[in-house]
Coordinates of C-alpha atoms in Angstrom, one line a residue:
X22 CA 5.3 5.5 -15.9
X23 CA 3.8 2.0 -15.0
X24 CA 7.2 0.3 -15.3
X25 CA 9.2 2.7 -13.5
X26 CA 8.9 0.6 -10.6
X27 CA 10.1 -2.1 -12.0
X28 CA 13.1 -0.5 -13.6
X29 CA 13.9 0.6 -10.1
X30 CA 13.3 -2.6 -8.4
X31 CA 16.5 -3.8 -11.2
X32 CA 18.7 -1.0 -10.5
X33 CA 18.4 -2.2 -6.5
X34 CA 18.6 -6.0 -7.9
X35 CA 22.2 -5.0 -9.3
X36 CA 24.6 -5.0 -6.2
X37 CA 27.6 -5.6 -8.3
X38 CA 30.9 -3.7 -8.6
X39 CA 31.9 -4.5 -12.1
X40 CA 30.1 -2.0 -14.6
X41 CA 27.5 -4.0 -16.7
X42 CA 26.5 -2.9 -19.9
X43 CA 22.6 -3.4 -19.6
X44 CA 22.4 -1.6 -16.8
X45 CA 23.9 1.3 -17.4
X46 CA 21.8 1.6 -20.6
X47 CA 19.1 1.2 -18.5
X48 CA 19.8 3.3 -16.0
X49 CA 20.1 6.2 -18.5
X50 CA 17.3 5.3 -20.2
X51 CA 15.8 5.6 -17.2
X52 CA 17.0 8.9 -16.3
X53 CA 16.4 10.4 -19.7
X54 CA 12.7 9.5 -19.3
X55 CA 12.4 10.9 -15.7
X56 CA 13.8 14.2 -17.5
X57 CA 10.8 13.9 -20.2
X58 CA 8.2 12.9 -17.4
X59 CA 9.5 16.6 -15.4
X60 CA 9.8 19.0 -18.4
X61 CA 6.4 17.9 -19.1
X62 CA 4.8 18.3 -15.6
X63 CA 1.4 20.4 -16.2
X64 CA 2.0 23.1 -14.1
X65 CA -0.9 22.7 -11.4
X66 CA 1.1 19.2 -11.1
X67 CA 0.3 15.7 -12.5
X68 CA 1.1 14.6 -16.6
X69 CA -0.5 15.4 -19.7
X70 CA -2.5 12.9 -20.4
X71 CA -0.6 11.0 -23.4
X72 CA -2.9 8.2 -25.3
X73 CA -4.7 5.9 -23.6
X74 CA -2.8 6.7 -20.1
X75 CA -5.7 7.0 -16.9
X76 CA -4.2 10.3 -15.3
X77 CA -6.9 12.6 -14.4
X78 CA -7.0 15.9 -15.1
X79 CA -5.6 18.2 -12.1
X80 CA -7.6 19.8 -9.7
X81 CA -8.7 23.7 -10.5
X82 CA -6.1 25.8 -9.3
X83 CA -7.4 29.0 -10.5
X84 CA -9.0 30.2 -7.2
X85 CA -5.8 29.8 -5.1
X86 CA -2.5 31.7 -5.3
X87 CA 0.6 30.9 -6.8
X88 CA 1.7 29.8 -4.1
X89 CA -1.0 28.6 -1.9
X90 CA 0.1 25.1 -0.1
X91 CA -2.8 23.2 -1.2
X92 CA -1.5 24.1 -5.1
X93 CA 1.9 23.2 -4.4
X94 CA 1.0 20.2 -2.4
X95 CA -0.8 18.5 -5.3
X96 CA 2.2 19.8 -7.4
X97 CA 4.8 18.1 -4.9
X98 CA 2.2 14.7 -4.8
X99 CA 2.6 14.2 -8.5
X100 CA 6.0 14.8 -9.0
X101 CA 7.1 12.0 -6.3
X102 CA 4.5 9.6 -7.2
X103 CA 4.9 9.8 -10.9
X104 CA 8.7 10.8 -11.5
X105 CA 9.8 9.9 -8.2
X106 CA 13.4 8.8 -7.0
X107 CA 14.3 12.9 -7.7
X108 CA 17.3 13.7 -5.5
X109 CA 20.0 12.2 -7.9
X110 CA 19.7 15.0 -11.2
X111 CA 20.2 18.7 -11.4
X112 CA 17.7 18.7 -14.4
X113 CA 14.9 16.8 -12.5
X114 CA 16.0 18.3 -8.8
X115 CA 15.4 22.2 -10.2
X116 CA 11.6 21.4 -11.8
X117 CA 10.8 19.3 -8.7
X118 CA 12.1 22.4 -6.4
X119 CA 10.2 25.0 -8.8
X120 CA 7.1 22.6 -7.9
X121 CA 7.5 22.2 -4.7
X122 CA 7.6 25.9 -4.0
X123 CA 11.3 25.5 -2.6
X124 CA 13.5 27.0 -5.7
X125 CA 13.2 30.3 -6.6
X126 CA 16.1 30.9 -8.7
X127 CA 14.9 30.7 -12.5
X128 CA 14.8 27.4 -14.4
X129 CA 17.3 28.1 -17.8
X130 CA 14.2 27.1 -20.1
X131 CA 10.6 26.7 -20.1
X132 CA 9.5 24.9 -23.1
X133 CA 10.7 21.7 -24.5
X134 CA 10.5 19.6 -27.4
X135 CA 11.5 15.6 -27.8
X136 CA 12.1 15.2 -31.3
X137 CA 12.6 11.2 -31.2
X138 CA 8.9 10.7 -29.7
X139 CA 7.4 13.7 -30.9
X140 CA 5.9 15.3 -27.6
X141 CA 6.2 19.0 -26.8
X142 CA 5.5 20.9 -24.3
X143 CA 5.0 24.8 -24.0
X144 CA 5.0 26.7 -21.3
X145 CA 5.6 30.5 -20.3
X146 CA 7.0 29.8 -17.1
X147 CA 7.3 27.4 -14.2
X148 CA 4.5 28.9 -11.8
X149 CA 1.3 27.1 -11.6
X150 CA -0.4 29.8 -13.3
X151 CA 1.5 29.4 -16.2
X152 CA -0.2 29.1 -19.6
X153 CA 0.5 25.4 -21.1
X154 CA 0.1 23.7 -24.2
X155 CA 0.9 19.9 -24.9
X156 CA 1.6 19.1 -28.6
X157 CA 1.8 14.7 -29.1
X158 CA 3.3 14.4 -32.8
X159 CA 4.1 10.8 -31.2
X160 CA 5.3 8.1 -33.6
X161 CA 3.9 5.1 -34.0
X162 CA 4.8 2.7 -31.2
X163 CA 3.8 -0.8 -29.5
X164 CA 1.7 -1.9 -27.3
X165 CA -1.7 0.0 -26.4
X166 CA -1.8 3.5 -28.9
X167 CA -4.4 5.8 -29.3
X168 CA -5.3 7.5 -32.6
X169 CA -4.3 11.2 -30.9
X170 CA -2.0 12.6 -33.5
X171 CA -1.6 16.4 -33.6
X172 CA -3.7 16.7 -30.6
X173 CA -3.2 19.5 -28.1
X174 CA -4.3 19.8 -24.4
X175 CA -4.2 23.8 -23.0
X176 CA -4.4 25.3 -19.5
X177 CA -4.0 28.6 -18.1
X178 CA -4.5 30.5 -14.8
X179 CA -4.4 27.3 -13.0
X180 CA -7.2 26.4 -15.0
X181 CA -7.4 23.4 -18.0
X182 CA -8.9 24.2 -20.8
X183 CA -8.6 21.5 -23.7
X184 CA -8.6 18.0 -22.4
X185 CA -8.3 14.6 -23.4
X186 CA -11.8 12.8 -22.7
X187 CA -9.8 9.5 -21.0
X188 CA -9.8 5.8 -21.3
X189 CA -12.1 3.0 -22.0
X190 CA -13.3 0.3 -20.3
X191 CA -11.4 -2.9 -20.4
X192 CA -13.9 -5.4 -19.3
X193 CA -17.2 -5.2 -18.4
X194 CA -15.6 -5.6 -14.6
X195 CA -14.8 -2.3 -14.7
X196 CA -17.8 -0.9 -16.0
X197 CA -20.6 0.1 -13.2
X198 CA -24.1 -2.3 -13.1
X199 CA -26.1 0.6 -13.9
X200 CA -23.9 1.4 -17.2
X201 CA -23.0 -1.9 -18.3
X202 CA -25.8 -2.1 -21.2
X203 CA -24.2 1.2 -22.8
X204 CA -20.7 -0.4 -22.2
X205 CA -20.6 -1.2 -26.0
X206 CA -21.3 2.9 -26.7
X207 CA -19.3 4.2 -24.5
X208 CA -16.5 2.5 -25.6
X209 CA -16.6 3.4 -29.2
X210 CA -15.9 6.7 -27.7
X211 CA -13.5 6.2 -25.3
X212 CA -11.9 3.4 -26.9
X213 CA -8.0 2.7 -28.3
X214 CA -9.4 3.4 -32.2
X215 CA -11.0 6.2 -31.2
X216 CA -9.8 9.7 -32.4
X217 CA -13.0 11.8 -30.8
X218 CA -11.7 11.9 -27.8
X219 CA -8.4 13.6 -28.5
X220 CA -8.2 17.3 -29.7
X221 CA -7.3 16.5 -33.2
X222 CA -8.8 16.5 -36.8
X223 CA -11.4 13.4 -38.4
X224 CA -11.3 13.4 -42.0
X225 CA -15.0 11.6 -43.1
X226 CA -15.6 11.2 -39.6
X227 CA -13.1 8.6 -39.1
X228 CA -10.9 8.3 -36.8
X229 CA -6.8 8.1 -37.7
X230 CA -4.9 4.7 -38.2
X231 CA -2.9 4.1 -35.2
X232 CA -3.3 0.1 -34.6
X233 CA -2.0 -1.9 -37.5
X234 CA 0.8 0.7 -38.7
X235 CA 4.4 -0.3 -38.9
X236 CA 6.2 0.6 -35.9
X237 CA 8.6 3.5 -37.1
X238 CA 12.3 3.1 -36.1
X239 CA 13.6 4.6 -33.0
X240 CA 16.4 6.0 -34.4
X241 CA 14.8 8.3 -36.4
X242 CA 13.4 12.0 -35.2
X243 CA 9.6 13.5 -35.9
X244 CA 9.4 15.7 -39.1
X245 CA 8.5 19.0 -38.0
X246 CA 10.4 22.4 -37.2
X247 CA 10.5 23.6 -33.5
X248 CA 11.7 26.7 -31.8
X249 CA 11.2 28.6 -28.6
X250 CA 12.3 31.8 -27.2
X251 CA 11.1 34.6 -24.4
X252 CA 8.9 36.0 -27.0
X253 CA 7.0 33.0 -29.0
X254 CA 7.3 29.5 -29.4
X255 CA 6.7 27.1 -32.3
X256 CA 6.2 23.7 -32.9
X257 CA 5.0 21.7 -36.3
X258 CA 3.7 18.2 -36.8
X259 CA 2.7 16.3 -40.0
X260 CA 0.1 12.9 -39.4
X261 CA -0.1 10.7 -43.2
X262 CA -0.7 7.3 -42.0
X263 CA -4.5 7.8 -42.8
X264 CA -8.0 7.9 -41.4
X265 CA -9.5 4.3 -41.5
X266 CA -10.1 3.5 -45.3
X267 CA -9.3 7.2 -46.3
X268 CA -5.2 6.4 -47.2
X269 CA -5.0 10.2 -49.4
X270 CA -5.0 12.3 -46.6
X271 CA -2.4 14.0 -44.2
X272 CA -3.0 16.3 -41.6
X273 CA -0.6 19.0 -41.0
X274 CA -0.2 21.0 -37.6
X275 CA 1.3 24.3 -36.9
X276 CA 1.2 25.7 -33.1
X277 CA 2.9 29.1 -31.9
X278 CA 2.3 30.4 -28.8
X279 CA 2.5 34.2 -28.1
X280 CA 3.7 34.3 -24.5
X281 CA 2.5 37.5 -23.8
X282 CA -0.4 37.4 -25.0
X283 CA -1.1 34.1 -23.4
X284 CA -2.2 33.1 -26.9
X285 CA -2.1 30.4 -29.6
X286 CA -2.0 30.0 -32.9
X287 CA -3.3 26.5 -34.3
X288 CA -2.9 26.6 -38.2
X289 CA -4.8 23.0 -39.7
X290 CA -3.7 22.1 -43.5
X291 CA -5.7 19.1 -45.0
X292 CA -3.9 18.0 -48.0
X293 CA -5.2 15.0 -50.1
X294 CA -3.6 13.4 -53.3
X295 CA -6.7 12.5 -54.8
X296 CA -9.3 14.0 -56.5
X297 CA -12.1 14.2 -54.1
X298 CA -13.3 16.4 -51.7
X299 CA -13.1 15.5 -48.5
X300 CA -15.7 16.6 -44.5
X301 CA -13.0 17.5 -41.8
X302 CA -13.4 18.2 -38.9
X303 CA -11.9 19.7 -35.8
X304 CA -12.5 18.3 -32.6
X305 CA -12.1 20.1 -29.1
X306 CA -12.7 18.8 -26.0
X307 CA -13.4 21.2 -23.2
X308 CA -13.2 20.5 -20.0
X309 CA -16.3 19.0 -17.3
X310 CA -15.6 21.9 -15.3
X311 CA -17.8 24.0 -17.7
X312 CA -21.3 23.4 -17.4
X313 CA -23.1 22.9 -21.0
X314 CA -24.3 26.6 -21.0
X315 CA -20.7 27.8 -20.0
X316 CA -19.2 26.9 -23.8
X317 CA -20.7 29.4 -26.0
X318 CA -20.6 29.3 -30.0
X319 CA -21.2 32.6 -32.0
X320 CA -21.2 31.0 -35.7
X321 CA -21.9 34.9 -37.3
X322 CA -18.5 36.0 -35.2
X323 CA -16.5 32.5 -35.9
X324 CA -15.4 32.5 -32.0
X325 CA -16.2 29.7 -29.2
X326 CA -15.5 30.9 -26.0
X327 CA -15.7 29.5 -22.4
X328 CA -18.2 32.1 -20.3
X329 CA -17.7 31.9 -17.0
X330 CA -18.7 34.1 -14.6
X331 CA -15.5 33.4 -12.3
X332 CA -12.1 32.3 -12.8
X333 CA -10.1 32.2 -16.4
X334 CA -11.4 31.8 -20.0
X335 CA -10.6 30.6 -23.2
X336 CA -11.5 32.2 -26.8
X337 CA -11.2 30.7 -30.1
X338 CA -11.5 32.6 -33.0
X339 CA -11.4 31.1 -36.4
X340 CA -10.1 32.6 -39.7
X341 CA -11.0 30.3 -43.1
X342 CA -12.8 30.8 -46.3
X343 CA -14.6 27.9 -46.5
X344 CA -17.9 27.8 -44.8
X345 CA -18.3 26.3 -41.2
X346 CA -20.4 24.2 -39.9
X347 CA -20.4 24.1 -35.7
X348 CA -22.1 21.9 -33.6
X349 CA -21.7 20.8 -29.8
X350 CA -22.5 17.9 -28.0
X351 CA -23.2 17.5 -23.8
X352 CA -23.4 14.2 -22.6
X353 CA -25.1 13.0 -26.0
X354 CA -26.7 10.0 -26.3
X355 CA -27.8 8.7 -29.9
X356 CA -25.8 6.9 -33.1
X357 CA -23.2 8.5 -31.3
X358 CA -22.0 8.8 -28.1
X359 CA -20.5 12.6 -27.8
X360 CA -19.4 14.9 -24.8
X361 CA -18.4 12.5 -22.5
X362 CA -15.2 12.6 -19.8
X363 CA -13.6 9.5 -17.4
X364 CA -10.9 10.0 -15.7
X365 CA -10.0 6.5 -15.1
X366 CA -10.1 2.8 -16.3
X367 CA -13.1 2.4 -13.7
X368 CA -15.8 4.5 -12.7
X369 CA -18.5 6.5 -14.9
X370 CA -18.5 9.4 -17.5
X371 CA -19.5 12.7 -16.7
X372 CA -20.8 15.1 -19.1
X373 CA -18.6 17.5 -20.8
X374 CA -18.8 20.0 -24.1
X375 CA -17.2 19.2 -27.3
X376 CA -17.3 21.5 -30.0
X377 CA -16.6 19.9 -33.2
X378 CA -16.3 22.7 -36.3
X379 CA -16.7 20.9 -39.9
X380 CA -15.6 22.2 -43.4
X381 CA -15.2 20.1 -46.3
X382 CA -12.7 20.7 -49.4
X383 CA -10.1 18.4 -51.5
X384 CA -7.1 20.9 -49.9
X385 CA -8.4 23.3 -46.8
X386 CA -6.8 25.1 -44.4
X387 CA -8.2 27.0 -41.0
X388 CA -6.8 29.2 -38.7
X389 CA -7.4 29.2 -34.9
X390 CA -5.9 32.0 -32.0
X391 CA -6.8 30.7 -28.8
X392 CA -6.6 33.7 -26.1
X393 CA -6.7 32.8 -22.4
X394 CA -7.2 35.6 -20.2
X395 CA -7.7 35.4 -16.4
X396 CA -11.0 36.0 -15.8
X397 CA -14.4 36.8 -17.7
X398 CA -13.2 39.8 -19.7
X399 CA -12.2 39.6 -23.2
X400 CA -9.1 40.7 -24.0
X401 CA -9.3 41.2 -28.2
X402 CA -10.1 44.7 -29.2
X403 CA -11.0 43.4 -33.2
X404 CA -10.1 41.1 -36.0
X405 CA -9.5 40.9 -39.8
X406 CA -9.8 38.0 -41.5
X407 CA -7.4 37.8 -44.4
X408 CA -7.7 34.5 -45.6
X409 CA -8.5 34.4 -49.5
X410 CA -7.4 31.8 -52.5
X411 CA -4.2 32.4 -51.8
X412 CA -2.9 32.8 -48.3
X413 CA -4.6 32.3 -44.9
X414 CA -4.1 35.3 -42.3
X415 CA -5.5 37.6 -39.8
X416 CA -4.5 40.9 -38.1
X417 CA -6.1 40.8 -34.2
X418 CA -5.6 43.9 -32.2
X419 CA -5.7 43.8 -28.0
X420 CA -7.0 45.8 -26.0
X421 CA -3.7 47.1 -24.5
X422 CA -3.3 48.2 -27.6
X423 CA -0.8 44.7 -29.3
X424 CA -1.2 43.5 -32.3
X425 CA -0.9 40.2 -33.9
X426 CA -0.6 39.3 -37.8
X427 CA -0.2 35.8 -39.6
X428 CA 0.1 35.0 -43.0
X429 CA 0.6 31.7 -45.2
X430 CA 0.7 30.8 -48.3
X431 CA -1.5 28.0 -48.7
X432 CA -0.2 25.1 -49.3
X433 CA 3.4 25.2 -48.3
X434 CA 5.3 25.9 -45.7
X435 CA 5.8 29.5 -45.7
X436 CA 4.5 31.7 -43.6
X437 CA 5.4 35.1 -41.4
X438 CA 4.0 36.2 -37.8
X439 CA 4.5 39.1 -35.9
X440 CA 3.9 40.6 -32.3
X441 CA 4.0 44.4 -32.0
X442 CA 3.5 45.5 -28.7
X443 CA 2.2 49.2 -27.6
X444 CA 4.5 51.5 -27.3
X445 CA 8.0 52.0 -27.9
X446 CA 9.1 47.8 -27.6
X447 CA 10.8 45.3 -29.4
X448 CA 8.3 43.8 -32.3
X449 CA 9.3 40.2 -32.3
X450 CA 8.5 37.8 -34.8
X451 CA 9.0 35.1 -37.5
X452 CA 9.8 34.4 -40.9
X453 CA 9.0 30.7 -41.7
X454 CA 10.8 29.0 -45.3
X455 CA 11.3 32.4 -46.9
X456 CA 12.5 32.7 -50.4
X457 CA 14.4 35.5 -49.7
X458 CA 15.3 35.8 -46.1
X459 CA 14.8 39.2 -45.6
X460 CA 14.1 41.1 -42.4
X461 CA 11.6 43.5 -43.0
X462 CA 10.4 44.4 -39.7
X463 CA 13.4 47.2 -39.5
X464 CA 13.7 50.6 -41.7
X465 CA 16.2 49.0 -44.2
X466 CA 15.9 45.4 -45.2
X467 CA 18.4 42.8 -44.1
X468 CA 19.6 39.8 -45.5
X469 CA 19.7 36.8 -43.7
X470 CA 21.5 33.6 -44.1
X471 CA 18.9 31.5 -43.0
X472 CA 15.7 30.8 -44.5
X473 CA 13.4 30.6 -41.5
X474 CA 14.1 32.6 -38.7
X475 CA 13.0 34.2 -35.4
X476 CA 13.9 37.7 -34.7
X477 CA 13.3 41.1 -32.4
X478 CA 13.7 44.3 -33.3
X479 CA 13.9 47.7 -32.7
X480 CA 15.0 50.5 -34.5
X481 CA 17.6 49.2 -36.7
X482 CA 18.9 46.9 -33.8
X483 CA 18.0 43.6 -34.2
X484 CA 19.1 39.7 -34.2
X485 CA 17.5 36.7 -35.5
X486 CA 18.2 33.1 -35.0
X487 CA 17.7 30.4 -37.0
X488 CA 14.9 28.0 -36.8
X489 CA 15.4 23.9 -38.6
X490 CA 14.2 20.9 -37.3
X491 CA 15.4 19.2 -34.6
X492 CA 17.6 16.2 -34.7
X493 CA 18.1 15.1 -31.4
X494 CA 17.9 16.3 -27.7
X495 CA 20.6 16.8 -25.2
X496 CA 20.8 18.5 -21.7
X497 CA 24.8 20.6 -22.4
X498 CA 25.1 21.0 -18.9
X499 CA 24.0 19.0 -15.9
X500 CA 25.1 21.8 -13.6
X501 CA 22.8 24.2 -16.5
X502 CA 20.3 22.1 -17.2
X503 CA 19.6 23.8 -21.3
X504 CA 18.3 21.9 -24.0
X505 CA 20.4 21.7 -26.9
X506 CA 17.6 20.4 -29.7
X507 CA 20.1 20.4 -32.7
X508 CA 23.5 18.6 -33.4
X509 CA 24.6 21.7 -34.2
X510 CA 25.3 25.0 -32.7
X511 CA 22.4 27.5 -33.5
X512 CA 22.8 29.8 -35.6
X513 CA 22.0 33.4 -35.0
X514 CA 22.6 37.3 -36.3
X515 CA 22.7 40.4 -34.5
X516 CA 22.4 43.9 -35.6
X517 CA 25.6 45.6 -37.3
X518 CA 24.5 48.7 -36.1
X519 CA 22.7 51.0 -38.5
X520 CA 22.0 49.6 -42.2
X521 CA 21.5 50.4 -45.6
X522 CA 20.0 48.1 -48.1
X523 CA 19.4 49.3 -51.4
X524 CA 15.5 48.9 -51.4
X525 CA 15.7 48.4 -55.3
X526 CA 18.2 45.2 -55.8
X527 CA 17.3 42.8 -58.5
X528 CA 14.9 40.6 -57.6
X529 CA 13.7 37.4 -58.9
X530 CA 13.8 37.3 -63.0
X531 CA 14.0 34.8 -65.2
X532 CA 11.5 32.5 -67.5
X533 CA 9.2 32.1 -64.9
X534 CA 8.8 35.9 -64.0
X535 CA 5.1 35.7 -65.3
X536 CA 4.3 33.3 -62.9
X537 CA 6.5 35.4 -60.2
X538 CA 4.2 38.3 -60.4
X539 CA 1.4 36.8 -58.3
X540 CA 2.6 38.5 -55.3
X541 CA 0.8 38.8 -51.9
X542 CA 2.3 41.3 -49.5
X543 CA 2.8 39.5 -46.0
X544 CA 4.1 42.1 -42.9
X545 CA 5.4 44.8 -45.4
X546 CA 7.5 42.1 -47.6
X547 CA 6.8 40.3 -50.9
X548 CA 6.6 36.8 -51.2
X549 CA 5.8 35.0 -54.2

């Protein structure tokens, strides 16, 4: 955003009526990054903080309304100091008039993705109050980095959540007199080879390798599927370019956001090619507007929750077999400088909570479901922990009376979720590298022809569209502002009407049928 001005001050520069080449490319380059700056707008206003960027959090929203002015005000402040010059595209003109109050006809889309840089961005909706979660899969680039793969920041009910902790110091200038012999501490924390500040995963307690790896080429997209719909969103990222000396060692991400439940689903895989075991650990780092007794850990329940008295909350509860250690820091001072948050290049840290939850293994995986609900209440009626040698899962059930399953097979990519609402309502789900590509969420089994897959259904009336990996990003119509994240047209199936399935075709045989019988039944199918 720093060198939007100057990219301006160029366009103005060029008074000429003959087309020239570099400055139509930049001109679209700029506007294609305008368009990534305002699907990304955090909905209380302001930018996810991205690296080693100084943005600030916003300001706590959650004790005005929707549409209070001094909301919308900071909302209409960031948009025209940070995206600025709006007035000249539909795609940038409708977020900016959903911001600004001003628009109330409904935005075509809500969440993005931006295969080519690997940033994300989930939302429910455009209101302020809107649940959010920021994904950075970023690639490797020039220039200052930060060692932030896979992190994740998380607001709600006009309230953040998950934070990056900010920025170092760049000189001891900017530093205060009365900090400057901790300068050196502080900065090992907040500095540009630091990954405990980001919302990520250590491996050893070292931080990922972000300075010193080969720039990857521009012309290629992130590895990872993504999908969104009115029901759930998902989005994956894979990090392998090491932690410090460990070189082994990738870090796989999985994020899928139940929109309403106003939940998430963080599944961590830790795969290593060698053969020893490896300490991991997940880092999250809560906001300074909880107070160090307002982050609670219950270690018997595996669940962290935000506690306070007013205004929204945040649950996480954690599903693994492996044993947990968790531990939090609060403004800790020591061999290690822990639970700290700056908002800028200058000024001081404040005090914040990070909880940092360790488990150790050659391959592990964990589950997290992060619930946000608006005030102090819980939300989750129980849980089940499913997660054994095989698979990881859980089945949660609210208090409304939803329910939520997830399974995986360890170790690969499949996996199946499913929201069942109370009542008489669509289930909606999906169905993630299946070996059969079967819908089994209706009477009579269908068969699909796509391997992974999001679907509704009801009855025997259903449809299901397909889910791959996105290989570029478009806007189809600037008058329609809808992504388009794949070259080609999606694919999707509807409901025939009534079907019949004969529940006893041949299923898999051969020499390896031994090996085939280790079955594990995941949402009322079989996969082996």
């Amino acid at each position: 955003t720093g060198d939007l001005g100057g990219i301006e001050d160029l366009n103005r520069l060029w008074q000429g009526t003959t087309p020239w080449p570099g400055i139509l490319a930049l001109q679209k380059g700029e506007l294609y990054f305008r368009r990534l700056l305002a699907a990304s707008s955090l909905p209380m206003g302001g930018l996810p903080r991205n690296g080693n960027s100084s943005f600030a959090i916003p300001d706590s929203g959650w004790t005005h309304s929707p549409v209070q002015a001094s909301l919308l005000t900071g909302a209409r402040n960031s948009f025209t100091g940070q995206i600025a010059d709006a007035g000249k595209d539909t795609v940038t003109d409708v977020i900016q008039g959903k911001l600004w109050g001003s628009l109330t006809s409904v935005i075509p889309f809500s969440s993005v993705a931006f295969p080519h840089m690997g940033y994300y961005s989930l939302r429910k909706n455009w209101t302020p109050q809107s649940p959010y979660l920021w994904m950075n899969g970023a690639r490797q680039s020039r220039g200052h980095d930060s060692p932030d793969a896979n992190s994740i920041q998380v607001s709600a009910f006009g309230r953040s959540f998950l934070i990056v902790a900010g920025v170092q110091w760049y000189s001891t200038a900017d530093c205060p007199a009365s900090l400057q012999a901790e300068f050196g501490a502080f900065n090992k924390y907040f500095d540009e080879n630091s990954t405990w500040k980001a919302n990520t995963i250590l491996v050893n307690d070292s931080s990922q390798n972000r300075g010193g790896v080969a720039v990857e080429a521009y012309s290629t997209y992130k590895s990872g599927r993504f999908h969104t719909s009115d029901a759930m969103d998902l989005v994956e990222s894979t990090y392998d370019q090491g932690f410090q000396s460990i070189t082994d060692t990738k870090h796989f991400r999985r994020v899928v956001f139940i929109k309403a439940l106003n939940a998430w689903i963080i599944h961590d895989q830790l795969t290593n090619s060698g053969t020893t075991n490896r300490a991991y650990t997940q880092l999250w780092n809560y906001s300074p507007e909880f107070s160090e007794n307002q982050v609670v850990i219950d270690a018997t329940a595996k669940m962290v929750r935000t506690q306070s008295p007013q205004g929204p909350n945040l649950e996480d509860h954690i599903f693994a077999t492996q044993p947990l250690t968790f531990n939090k820091y609060y403004g800790a001072k020591g061999t290690r400088y822990l639970g700290w948050y700056k908002a800028g290049l200058g000024g001081s840290p404040t005090a914040k909570n990070d909880v940092h939850v360790r488990f150790s293994g050659k391959n592990a995986e964990i589950l997290n479901l992060f619930v946000a609900q608006p005030g102090a209440t819980s939300t989750v009626a129980s849980k089940t922990d499913l997660s054994n040698s095989t698979m990881v899962g859980f089945d949660v059930s609210f208090k409304n009376g939803d329910r939520l399953e997830y399974r995986a097979l360890r170790g690969t990519s499949q996996a199946s979720i499913k929201y069942s609402p109370a009542g008489n309502v669509a289930v909606a789900g999906m169905e993630l590298s299946s070996s059969d590509s079967l819908l089994t969420a209706i009477p009579s089994a269908t068969k699909l022809s796509f391997g992974s897959f999001a679907f509704t259904s009801q009855g025997t009336t259903w449809s299901a569209a397909e889910i791959a990996q996105p290989d570029q990003f478009s806007w189809s119509n600037a008058a329609l502002p809808v992504p388009s994240y794949f070259s080609r047209a999606m694919r999707t199936e509807k409901s025939p009407g009534p079907v019949t399935i004969n529940p006893q075709r041949p299923r898999h045989q051969g020499k390896d049928k031994a090996i085939s019988e280790i079955r594990y039944n995941l949402l009322g199918r079989t996969l082996r």
